[in-house]
Tab-separated table of C-alpha atoms in Angstrom:
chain	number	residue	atom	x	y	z
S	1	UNK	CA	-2.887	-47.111	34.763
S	2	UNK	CA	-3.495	-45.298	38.278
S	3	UNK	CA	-0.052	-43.839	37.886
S	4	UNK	CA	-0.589	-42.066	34.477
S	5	UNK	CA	-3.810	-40.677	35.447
S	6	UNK	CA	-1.977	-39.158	38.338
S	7	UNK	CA	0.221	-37.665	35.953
S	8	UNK	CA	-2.415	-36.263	33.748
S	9	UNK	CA	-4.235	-34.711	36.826
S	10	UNK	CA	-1.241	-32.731	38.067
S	11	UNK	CA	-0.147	-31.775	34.726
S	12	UNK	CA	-3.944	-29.906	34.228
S	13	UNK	CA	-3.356	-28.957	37.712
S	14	UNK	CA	-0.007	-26.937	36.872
S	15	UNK	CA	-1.522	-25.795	34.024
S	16	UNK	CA	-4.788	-24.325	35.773
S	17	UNK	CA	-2.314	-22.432	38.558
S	18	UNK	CA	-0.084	-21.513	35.797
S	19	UNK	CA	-2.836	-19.564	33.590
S	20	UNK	CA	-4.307	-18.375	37.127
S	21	UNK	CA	-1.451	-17.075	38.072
S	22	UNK	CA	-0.640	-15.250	34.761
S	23	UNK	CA	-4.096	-13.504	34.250
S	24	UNK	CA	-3.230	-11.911	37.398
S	25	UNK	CA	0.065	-10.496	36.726
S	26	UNK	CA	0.674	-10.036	33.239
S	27	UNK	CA	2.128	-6.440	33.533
S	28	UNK	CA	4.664	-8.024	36.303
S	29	UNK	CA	5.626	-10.160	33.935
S	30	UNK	CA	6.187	-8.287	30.607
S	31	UNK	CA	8.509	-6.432	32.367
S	32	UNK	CA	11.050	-9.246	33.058
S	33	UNK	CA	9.804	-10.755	29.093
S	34	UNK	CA	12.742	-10.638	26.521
S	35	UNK	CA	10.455	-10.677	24.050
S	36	UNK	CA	8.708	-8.135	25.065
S	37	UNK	CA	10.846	-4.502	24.058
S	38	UNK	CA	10.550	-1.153	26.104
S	39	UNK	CA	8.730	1.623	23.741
S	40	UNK	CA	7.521	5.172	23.910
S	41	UNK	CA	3.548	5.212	23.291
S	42	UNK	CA	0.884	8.229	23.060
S	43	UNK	CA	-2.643	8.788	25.507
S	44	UNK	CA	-5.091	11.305	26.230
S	45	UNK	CA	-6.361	10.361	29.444
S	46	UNK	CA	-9.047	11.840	31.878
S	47	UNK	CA	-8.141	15.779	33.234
S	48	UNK	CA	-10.293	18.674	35.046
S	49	UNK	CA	-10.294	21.875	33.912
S	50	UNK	CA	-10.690	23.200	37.668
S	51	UNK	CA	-7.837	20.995	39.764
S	52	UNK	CA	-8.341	23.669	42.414
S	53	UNK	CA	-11.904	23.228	43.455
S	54	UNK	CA	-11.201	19.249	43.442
S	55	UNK	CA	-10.930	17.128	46.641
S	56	UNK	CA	-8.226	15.268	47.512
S	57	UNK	CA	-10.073	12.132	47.309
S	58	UNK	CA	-11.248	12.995	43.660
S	59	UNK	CA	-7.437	13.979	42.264
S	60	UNK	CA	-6.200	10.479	43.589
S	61	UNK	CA	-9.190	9.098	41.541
S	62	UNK	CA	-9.357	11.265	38.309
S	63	UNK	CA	-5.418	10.312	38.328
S	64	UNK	CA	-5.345	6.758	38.714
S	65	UNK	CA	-6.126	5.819	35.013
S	66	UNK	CA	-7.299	2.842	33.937
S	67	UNK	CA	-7.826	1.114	30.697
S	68	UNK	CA	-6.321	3.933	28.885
S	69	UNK	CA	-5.916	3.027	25.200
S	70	UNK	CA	-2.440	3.963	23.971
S	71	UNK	CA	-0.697	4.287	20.437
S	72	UNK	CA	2.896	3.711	19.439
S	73	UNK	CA	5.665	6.305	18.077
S	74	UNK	CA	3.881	5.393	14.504
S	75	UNK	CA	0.771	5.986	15.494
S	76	UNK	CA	-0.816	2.627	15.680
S	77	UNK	CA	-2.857	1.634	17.908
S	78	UNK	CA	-1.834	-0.868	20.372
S	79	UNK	CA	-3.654	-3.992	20.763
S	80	UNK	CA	-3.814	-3.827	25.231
S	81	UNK	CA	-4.917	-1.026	27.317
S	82	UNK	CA	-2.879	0.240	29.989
S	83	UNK	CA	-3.072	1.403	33.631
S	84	UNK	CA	-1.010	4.088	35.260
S	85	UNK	CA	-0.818	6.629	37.896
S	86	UNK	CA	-0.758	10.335	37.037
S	87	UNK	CA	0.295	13.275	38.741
S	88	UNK	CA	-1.344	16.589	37.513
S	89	UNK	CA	-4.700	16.184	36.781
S	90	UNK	CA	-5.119	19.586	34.832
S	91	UNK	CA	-2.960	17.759	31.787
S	92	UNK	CA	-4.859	16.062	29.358
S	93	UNK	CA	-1.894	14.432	27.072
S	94	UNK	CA	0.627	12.208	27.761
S	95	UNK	CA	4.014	10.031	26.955
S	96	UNK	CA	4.416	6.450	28.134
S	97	UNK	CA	7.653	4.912	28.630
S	98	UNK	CA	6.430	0.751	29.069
S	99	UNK	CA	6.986	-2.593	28.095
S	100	UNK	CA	3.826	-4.260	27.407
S	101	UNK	CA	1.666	-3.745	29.914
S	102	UNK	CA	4.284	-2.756	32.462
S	103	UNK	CA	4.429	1.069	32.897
S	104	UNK	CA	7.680	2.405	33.856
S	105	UNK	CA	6.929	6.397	33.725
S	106	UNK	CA	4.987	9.088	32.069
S	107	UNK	CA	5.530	12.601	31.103
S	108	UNK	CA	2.755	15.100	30.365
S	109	UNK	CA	2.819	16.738	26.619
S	110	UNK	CA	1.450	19.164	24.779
S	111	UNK	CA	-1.734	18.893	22.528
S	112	UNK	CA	0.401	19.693	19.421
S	113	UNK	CA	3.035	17.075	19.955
S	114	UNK	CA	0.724	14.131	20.561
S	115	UNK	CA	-1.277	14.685	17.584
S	116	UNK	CA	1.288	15.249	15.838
S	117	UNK	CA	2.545	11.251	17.023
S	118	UNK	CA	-0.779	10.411	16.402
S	119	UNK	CA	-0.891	11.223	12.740
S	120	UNK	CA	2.905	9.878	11.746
Protein backbone atom coordinates (compact mmCIF):
# COMPACT_ATOMS: atom_id res chain seq x y z
CA UNK A 1 0.00 0.00 0.00
CA UNK A 2 2.90 2.55 1.05
CA UNK A 3 4.57 1.66 -2.19
CA UNK A 4 1.68 2.63 -4.59
CA UNK A 5 1.01 5.77 -2.89
CA UNK A 6 4.62 6.57 -3.52
CA UNK A 7 3.97 5.98 -6.98
CA UNK A 8 0.94 8.11 -7.23
CA UNK A 9 2.80 11.05 -5.47
CA UNK A 10 5.69 11.18 -7.93
CA UNK A 11 3.59 10.59 -10.85
CA UNK A 12 1.46 14.12 -9.79
CA UNK A 13 4.83 15.30 -9.00
CA UNK A 14 6.16 14.81 -12.75
CA UNK A 15 3.14 15.96 -13.87
CA UNK A 16 3.11 19.36 -11.80
CA UNK A 17 7.02 20.06 -13.12
CA UNK A 18 5.99 18.92 -16.44
CA UNK A 19 2.98 21.55 -16.94
CA UNK A 20 5.35 24.10 -14.96
CA UNK A 21 7.83 23.71 -17.08
CA UNK A 22 5.72 23.97 -20.32
CA UNK A 23 3.74 27.21 -19.41
CA UNK A 24 7.07 28.67 -19.34
CA UNK A 25 8.42 27.77 -22.61
CA UNK A 26 5.88 27.02 -25.00
CA UNK A 27 7.40 29.11 -27.91
CA UNK A 28 10.82 27.02 -27.21
CA UNK A 29 9.03 24.26 -27.72
CA UNK A 30 6.79 24.70 -30.84
CA UNK A 31 9.75 25.23 -32.54
CA UNK A 32 11.25 21.70 -32.14
CA UNK A 33 7.05 20.35 -32.42
CA UNK A 34 6.44 18.21 -35.63
CA UNK A 35 3.16 18.94 -35.38
CA UNK A 36 3.47 22.17 -35.27
CA UNK A 37 4.25 23.61 -39.28
CA UNK A 38 6.30 26.88 -40.07
CA UNK A 39 3.76 29.60 -41.73
CA UNK A 40 3.78 33.14 -42.98
CA UNK A 41 1.19 35.30 -40.78
CA UNK A 42 0.04 39.15 -41.00
CA UNK A 43 0.33 42.14 -37.88
CA UNK A 44 0.02 45.69 -37.45
CA UNK A 45 1.93 46.36 -34.50
CA UNK A 46 2.78 49.60 -32.46
CA UNK A 47 4.96 52.50 -34.70
CA UNK A 48 5.77 56.42 -34.15
CA UNK A 49 5.28 58.71 -36.61
CA UNK A 50 8.42 60.80 -35.29
CA UNK A 51 11.36 57.89 -34.76
CA UNK A 52 13.70 60.87 -34.71
CA UNK A 53 12.66 62.78 -31.67
CA UNK A 54 12.44 59.22 -29.76
CA UNK A 55 14.97 58.09 -27.09
CA UNK A 56 16.85 55.26 -27.28
CA UNK A 57 15.27 53.79 -24.35
CA UNK A 58 11.71 54.34 -25.92
CA UNK A 59 12.66 52.65 -29.61
CA UNK A 60 13.92 49.46 -27.67
CA UNK A 61 10.44 49.62 -25.96
CA UNK A 62 7.95 50.72 -28.74
CA UNK A 63 9.88 47.73 -30.67
CA UNK A 64 9.74 44.96 -28.42
CA UNK A 65 6.08 43.85 -29.20
CA UNK A 66 4.14 41.92 -27.22
CA UNK A 67 0.89 40.14 -27.46
CA UNK A 68 0.56 41.12 -30.99
CA UNK A 69 -2.46 39.37 -32.53
CA UNK A 70 -1.54 37.86 -35.90
CA UNK A 71 -3.56 36.36 -38.95
CA UNK A 72 -2.61 33.64 -41.39
CA UNK A 73 -1.93 33.82 -45.36
CA UNK A 74 -6.00 33.33 -45.45
CA UNK A 75 -6.71 35.79 -43.34
CA UNK A 76 -7.86 34.07 -40.25
CA UNK A 77 -7.19 34.93 -37.26
CA UNK A 78 -4.94 32.90 -35.21
CA UNK A 79 -6.01 31.55 -32.01
CA UNK A 80 -2.31 32.75 -29.79
CA UNK A 81 -0.73 36.05 -29.72
CA UNK A 82 2.76 36.48 -30.44
CA UNK A 83 5.88 38.31 -29.20
CA UNK A 84 8.71 39.62 -31.30
CA UNK A 85 11.40 42.10 -31.62
CA UNK A 86 11.23 44.81 -34.28
CA UNK A 87 13.64 46.92 -35.85
CA UNK A 88 12.22 50.21 -37.38
CA UNK A 89 9.80 51.64 -35.37
CA UNK A 90 8.43 54.15 -38.09
CA UNK A 91 6.73 50.80 -39.88
CA UNK A 92 3.45 50.01 -38.87
CA UNK A 93 2.85 46.53 -40.92
CA UNK A 94 4.42 43.48 -40.86
CA UNK A 95 5.20 39.65 -42.12
CA UNK A 96 5.89 36.84 -39.67
CA UNK A 97 7.78 33.89 -40.57
CA UNK A 98 6.91 31.38 -37.11
CA UNK A 99 5.91 28.20 -35.96
CA UNK A 100 3.44 28.53 -33.31
CA UNK A 101 4.50 30.72 -31.00
CA UNK A 102 8.15 30.57 -31.99
CA UNK A 103 9.14 33.61 -34.13
CA UNK A 104 11.83 33.03 -36.52
CA UNK A 105 11.90 36.59 -38.47
CA UNK A 106 9.88 39.47 -39.65
CA UNK A 107 9.85 41.73 -42.56
CA UNK A 108 8.14 45.13 -42.64
CA UNK A 109 5.25 45.57 -45.51
CA UNK A 110 3.34 47.87 -46.99
CA UNK A 111 -0.25 48.98 -45.92
CA UNK A 112 -1.64 47.72 -49.29
CA UNK A 113 -0.19 44.26 -49.14
CA UNK A 114 -1.31 43.38 -45.63
CA UNK A 115 -4.77 44.30 -46.16
CA UNK A 116 -4.82 42.91 -48.99
CA UNK A 117 -3.74 39.28 -46.83
CA UNK A 118 -6.12 40.37 -44.53
CA UNK A 119 -9.14 40.28 -46.75
CA UNK A 120 -8.19 36.84 -48.86
Amino acid sequence: MKRIFIIIISIIYVICISLLIFKYTEEKIDRFNPLVKRQWSYAKVPNSEYPDKLSTKEIEEIQDYKDIESFDENGKKNSYLLDFKGFNPSEKYVKIDHKGKWVFFIDYISKAEYEKRIKQ
